[in-house]
PDB file of C-alpha atoms in Angstrom:
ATOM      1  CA  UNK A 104     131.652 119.708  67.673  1.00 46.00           C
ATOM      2  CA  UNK A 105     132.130 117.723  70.737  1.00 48.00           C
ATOM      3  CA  UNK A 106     135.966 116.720  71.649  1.00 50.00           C
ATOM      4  CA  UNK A 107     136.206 113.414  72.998  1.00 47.00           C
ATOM      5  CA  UNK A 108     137.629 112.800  76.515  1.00 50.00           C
ATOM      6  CA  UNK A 109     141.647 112.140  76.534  1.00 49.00           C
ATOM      7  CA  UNK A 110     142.591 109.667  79.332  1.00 47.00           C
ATOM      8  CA  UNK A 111     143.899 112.118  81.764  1.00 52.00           C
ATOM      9  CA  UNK A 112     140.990 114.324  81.063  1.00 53.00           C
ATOM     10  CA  UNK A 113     138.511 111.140  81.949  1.00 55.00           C
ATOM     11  CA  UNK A 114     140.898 110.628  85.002  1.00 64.00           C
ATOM     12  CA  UNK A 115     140.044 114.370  85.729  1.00 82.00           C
ATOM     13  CA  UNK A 116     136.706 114.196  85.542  1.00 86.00           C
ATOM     14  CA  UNK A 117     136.675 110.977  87.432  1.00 84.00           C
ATOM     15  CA  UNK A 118     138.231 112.936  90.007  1.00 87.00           C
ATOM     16  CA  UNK A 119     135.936 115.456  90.266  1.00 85.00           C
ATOM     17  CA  UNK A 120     133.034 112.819  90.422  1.00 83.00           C
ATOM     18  CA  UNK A 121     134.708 111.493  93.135  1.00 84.00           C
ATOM     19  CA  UNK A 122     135.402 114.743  94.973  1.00 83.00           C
ATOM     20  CA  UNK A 123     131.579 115.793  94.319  1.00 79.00           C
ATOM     21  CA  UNK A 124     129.873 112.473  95.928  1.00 77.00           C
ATOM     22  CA  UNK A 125     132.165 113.218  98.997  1.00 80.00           C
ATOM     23  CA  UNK A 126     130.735 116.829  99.558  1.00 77.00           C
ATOM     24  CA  UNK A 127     127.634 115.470  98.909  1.00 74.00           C
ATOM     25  CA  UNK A 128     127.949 112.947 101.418  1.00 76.00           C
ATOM     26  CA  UNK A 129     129.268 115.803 103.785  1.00 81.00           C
ATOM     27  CA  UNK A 130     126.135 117.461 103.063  1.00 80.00           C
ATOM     28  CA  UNK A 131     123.576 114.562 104.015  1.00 82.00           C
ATOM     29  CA  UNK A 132     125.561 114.069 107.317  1.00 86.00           C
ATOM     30  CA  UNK A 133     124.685 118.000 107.707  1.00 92.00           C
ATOM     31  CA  UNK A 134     121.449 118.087 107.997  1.00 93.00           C
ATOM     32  CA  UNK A 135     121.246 115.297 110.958  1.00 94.00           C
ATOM     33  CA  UNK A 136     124.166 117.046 112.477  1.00 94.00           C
ATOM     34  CA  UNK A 137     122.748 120.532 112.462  1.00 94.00           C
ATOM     35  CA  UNK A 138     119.424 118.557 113.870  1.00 95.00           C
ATOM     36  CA  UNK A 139     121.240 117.170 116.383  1.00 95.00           C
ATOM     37  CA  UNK A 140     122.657 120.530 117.759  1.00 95.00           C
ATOM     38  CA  UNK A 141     119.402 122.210 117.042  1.00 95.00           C
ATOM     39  CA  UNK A 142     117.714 119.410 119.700  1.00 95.00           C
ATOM     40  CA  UNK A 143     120.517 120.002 121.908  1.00 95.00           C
ATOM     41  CA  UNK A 144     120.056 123.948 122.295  1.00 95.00           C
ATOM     42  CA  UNK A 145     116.470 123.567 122.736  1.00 94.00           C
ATOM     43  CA  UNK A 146     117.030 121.406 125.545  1.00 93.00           C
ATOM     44  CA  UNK A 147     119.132 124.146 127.093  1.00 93.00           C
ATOM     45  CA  UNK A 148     117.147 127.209 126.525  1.00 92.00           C
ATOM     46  CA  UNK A 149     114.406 128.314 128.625  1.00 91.00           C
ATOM     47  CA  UNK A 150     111.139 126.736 127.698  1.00 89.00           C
ATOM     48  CA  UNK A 151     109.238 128.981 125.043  1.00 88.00           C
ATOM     49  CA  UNK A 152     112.174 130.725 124.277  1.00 92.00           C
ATOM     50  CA  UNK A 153     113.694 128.157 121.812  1.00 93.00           C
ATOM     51  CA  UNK A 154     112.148 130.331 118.691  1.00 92.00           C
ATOM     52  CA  UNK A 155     113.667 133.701 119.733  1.00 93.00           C
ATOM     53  CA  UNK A 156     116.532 131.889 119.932  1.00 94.00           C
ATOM     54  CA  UNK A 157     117.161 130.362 116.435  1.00 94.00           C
ATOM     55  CA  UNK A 158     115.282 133.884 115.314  1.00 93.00           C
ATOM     56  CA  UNK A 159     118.399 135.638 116.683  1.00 94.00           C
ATOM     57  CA  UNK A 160     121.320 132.970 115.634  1.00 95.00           C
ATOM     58  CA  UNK A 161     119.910 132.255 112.438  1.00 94.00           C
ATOM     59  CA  UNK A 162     117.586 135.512 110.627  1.00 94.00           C
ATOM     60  CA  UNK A 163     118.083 134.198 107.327  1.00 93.00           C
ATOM     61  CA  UNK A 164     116.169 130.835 108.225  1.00 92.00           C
ATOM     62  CA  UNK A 165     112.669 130.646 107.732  1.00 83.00           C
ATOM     63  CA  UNK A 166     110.277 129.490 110.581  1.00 75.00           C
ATOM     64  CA  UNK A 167     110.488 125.771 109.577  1.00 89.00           C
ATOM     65  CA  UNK A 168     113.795 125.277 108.895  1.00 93.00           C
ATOM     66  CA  UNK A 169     115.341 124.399 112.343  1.00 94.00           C
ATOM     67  CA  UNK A 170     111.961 122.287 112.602  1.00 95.00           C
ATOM     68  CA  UNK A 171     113.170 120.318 109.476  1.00 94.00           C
ATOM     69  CA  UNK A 172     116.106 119.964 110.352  1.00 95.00           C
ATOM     70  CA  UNK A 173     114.907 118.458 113.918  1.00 96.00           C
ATOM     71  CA  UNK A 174     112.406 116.174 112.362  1.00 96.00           C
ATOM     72  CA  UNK A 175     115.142 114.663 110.718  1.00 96.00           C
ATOM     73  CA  UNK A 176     117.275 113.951 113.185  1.00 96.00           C
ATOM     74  CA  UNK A 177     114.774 112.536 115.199  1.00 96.00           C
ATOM     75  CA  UNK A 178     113.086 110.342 112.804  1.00 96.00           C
ATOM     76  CA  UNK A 179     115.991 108.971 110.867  1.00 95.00           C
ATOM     77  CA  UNK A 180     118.966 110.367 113.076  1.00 92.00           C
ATOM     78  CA  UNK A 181     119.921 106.860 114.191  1.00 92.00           C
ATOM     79  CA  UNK A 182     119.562 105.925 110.691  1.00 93.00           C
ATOM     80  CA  UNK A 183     121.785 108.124 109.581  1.00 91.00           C
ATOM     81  CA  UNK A 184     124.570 105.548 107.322  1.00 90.00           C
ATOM     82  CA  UNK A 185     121.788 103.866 105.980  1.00 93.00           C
ATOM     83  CA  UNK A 186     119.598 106.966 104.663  1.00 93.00           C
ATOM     84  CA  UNK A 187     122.870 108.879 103.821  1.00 88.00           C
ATOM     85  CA  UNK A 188     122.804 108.148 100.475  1.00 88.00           C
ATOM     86  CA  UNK A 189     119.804 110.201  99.754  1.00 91.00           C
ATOM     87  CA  UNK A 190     119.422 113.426  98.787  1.00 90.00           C
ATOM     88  CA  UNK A 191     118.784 116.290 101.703  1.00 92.00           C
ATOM     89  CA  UNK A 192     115.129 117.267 100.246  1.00 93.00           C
ATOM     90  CA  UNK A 193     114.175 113.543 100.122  1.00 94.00           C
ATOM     91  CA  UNK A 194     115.293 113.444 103.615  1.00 95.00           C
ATOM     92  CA  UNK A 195     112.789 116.349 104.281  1.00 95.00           C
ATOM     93  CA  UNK A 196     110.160 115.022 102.318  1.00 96.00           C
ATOM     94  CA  UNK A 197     110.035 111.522 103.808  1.00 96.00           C
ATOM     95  CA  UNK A 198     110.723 112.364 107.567  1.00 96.00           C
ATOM     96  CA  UNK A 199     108.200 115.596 107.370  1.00 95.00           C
ATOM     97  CA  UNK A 200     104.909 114.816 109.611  1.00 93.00           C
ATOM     98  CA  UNK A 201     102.440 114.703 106.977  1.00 93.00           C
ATOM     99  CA  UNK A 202     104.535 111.962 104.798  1.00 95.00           C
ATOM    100  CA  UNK A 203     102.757 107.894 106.503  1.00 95.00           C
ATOM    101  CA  UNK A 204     105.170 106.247 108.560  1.00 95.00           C
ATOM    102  CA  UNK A 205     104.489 103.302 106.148  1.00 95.00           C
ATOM    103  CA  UNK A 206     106.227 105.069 103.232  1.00 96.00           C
ATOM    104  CA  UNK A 207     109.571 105.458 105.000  1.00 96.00           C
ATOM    105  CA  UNK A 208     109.525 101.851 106.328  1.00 95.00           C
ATOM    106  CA  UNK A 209     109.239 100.690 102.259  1.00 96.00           C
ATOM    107  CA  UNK A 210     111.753 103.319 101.626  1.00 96.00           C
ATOM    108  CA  UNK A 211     114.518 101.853 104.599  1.00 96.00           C
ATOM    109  CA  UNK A 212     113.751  98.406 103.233  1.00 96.00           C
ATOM    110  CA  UNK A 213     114.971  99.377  99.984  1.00 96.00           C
ATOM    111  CA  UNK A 214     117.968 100.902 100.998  1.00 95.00           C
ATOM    112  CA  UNK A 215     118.494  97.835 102.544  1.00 96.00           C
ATOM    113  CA  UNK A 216     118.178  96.144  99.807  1.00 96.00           C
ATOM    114  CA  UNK A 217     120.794  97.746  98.051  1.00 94.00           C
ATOM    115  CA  UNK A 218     118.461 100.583  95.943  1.00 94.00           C
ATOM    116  CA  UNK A 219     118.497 103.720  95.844  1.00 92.00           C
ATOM    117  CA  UNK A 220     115.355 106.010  94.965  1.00 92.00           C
ATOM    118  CA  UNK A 221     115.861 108.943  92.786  1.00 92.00           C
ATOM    119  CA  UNK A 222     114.337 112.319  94.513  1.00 92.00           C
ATOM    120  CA  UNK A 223     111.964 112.914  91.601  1.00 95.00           C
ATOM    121  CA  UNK A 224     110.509 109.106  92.297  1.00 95.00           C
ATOM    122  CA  UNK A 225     110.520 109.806  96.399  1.00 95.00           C
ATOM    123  CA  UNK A 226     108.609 113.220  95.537  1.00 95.00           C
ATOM    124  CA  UNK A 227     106.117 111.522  93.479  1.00 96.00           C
ATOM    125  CA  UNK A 228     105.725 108.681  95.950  1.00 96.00           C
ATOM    126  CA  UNK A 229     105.478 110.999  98.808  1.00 96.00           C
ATOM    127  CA  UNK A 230     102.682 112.887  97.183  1.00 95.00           C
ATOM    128  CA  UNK A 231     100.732 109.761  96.398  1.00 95.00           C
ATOM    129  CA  UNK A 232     101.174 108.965  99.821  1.00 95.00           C
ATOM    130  CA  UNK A 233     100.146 111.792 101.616  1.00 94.00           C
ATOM    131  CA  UNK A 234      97.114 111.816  99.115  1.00 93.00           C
ATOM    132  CA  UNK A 235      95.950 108.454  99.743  1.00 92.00           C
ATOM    133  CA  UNK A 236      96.358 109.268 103.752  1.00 91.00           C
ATOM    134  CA  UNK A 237      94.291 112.196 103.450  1.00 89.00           C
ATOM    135  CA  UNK A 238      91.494 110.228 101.833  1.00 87.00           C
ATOM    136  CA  UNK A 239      91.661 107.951 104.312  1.00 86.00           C
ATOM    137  CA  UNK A 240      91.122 110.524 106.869  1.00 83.00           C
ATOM    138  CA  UNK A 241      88.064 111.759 104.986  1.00 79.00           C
ATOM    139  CA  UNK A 242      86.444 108.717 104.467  1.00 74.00           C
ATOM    140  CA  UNK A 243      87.018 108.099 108.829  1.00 70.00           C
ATOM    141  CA  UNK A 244      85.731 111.471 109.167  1.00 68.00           C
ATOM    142  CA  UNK A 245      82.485 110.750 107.102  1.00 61.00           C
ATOM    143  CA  UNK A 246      82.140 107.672 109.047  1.00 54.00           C
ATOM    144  CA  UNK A 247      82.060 109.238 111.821  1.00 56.00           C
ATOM    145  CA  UNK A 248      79.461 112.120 110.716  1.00 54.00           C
ATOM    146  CA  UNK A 249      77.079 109.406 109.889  1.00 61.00           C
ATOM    147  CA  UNK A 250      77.491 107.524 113.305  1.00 70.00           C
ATOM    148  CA  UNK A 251      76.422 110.897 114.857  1.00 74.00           C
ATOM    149  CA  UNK A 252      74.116 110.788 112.519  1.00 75.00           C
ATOM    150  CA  UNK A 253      73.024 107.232 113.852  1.00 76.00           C
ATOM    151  CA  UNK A 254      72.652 108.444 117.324  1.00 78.00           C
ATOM    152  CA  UNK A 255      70.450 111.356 116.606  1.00 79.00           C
ATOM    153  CA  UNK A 256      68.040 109.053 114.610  1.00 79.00           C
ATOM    154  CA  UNK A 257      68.305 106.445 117.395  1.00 79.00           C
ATOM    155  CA  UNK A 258      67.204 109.554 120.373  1.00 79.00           C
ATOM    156  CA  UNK A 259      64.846 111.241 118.282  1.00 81.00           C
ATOM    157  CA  UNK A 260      63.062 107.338 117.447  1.00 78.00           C
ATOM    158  CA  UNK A 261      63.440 106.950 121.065  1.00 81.00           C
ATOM    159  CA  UNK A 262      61.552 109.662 122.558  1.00 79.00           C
ATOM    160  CA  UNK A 263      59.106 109.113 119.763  1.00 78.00           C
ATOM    161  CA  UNK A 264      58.531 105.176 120.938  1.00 74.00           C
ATOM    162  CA  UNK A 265      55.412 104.041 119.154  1.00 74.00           C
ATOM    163  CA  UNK A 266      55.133 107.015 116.898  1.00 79.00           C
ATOM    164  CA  UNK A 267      57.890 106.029 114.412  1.00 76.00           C
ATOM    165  CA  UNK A 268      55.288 105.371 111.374  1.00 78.00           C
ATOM    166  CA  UNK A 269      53.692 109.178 112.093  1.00 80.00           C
ATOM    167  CA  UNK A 270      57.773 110.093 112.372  1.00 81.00           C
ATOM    168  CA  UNK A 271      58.519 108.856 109.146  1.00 80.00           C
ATOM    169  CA  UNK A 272      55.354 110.193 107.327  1.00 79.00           C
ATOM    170  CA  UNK A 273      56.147 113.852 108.586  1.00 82.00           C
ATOM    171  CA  UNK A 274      59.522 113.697 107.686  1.00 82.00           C
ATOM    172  CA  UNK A 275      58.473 112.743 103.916  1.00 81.00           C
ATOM    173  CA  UNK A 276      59.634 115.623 101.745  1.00 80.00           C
ATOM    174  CA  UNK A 277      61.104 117.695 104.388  1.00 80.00           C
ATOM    175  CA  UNK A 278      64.658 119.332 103.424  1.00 82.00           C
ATOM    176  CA  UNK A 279      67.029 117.981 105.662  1.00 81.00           C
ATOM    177  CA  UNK A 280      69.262 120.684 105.951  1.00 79.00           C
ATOM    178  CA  UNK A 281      67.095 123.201 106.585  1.00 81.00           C
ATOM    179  CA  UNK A 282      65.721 121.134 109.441  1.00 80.00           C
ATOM    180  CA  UNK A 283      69.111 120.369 111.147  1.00 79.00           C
ATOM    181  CA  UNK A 284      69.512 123.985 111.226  1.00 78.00           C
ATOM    182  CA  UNK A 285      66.398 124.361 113.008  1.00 78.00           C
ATOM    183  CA  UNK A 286      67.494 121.743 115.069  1.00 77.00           C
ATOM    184  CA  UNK A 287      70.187 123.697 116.182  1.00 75.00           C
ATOM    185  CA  UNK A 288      69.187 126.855 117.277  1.00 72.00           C
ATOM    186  CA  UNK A 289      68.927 127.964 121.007  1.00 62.00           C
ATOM    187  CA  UNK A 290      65.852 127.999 122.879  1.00 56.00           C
ATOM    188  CA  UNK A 291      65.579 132.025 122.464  1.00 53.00           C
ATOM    189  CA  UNK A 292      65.766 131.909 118.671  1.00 51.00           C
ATOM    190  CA  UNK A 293      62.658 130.136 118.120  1.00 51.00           C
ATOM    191  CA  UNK A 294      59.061 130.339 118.969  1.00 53.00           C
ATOM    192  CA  UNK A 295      58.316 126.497 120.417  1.00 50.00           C
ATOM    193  CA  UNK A 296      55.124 125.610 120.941  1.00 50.00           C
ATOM    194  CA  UNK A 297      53.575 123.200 123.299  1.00 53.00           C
ATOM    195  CA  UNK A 298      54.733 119.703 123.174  1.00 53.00           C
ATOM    196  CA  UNK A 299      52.542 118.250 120.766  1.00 50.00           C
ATOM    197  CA  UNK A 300      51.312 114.290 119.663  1.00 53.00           C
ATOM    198  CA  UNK A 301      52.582 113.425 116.130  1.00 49.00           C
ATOM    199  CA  UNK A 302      48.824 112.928 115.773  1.00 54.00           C
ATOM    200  CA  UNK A 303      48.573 116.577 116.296  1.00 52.00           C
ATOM    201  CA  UNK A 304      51.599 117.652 114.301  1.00 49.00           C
ATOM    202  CA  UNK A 305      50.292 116.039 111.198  1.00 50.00           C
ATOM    203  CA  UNK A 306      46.751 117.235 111.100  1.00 49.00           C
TER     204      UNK A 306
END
């Protein structure tokens, strides 16, 4: 059965709250501390040779960490009393390069604000933001595929000027990927006959 708290074993434990949120504390201001030195030594090391370096000082580390810790100084490092209050992996998580610069604005404003985001809500919000960028980026990418797209149907209608009825008609059926292979292949690769009318192609 579960003994109830005296006083002086609630002032205890108070104590040792209190003693725990300053370590913690101490190890927030860590991480843009040991970013701060990190950015320091690279700037004194001779250029390429900043990765043999923190190989040698620190072979326990694993290729990103001294980049994690940089990232953070650099992104929030003049931040550092207001994002203090969170959790060292949230600080990793939001100031990592793949994590929208949009997400840690909403996050400063709510530490402003006087809130404070648990890590498991900051992971979940920084993995629906990093999806939602990455669709983004697909959807730009396919918009750009299908302006290429645009300009090669614009050239080929353009070379075939007054011909785009016979165009259309020949390409009825045909299976486009198969012909933008063809499309691309060198000169040596294919046998290419004579330039030819449409008229000519089609009979």
């Amino acid at each position: 059965m579960e003994t109830v708290p005296t006083s002086n074993s609630a002032s205890s434990l108070d104590e040792l709250a209190e003693r725990i949120r300053q370590n913690y504390q101490i190890l927030t201001e860590r991480v843009f501390a040991i970013g701060r030195d990190l950015t320091t030594a690279k700037g004194k090391v001779v250029h390429g040779g900043f990765g043999d370096w923190v190989r040698t000082q620190f072979p326990t580390w694993g290729a990103s960490t001294a980049a994690r810790y940089m990232r953070a100084f650099k992104v929030w490092g003049p931040k550092e009393e207001l994002v203090g209050c969170l959790e060292a992996t949230g600080i990793y998580l939001l100031t990592a390069e793949a994590t929208p610069e949009e997400l840690r604005t909403e996050i400063e404003g709510e530490l402003e604000a006087g809130q404070r985001p648990s890590l498991r809500k900051i992971r979940e919000r920084v993995k629906t933001a990093r999806t939602a960028a990455k669709a983004a980026k697909a959807e730009s990418n396919g918009g750009e595929v299908k302006t290429k797209a645009q300009r090669a149907a614009e050239f080929i209608l353009s070379v075939t000027k007054g011909q785009e009825v016979r165009l259309r008609e020949l390409l009825q059926g045909v299976n486009a990927s198969e012909l933008v292979q063809m499309l691309k292949q060198e000169p040596a690769e294919m046998d290419r006959p004579e330039p030819v009318s449409l008229d000519a192609a089609q009979a």
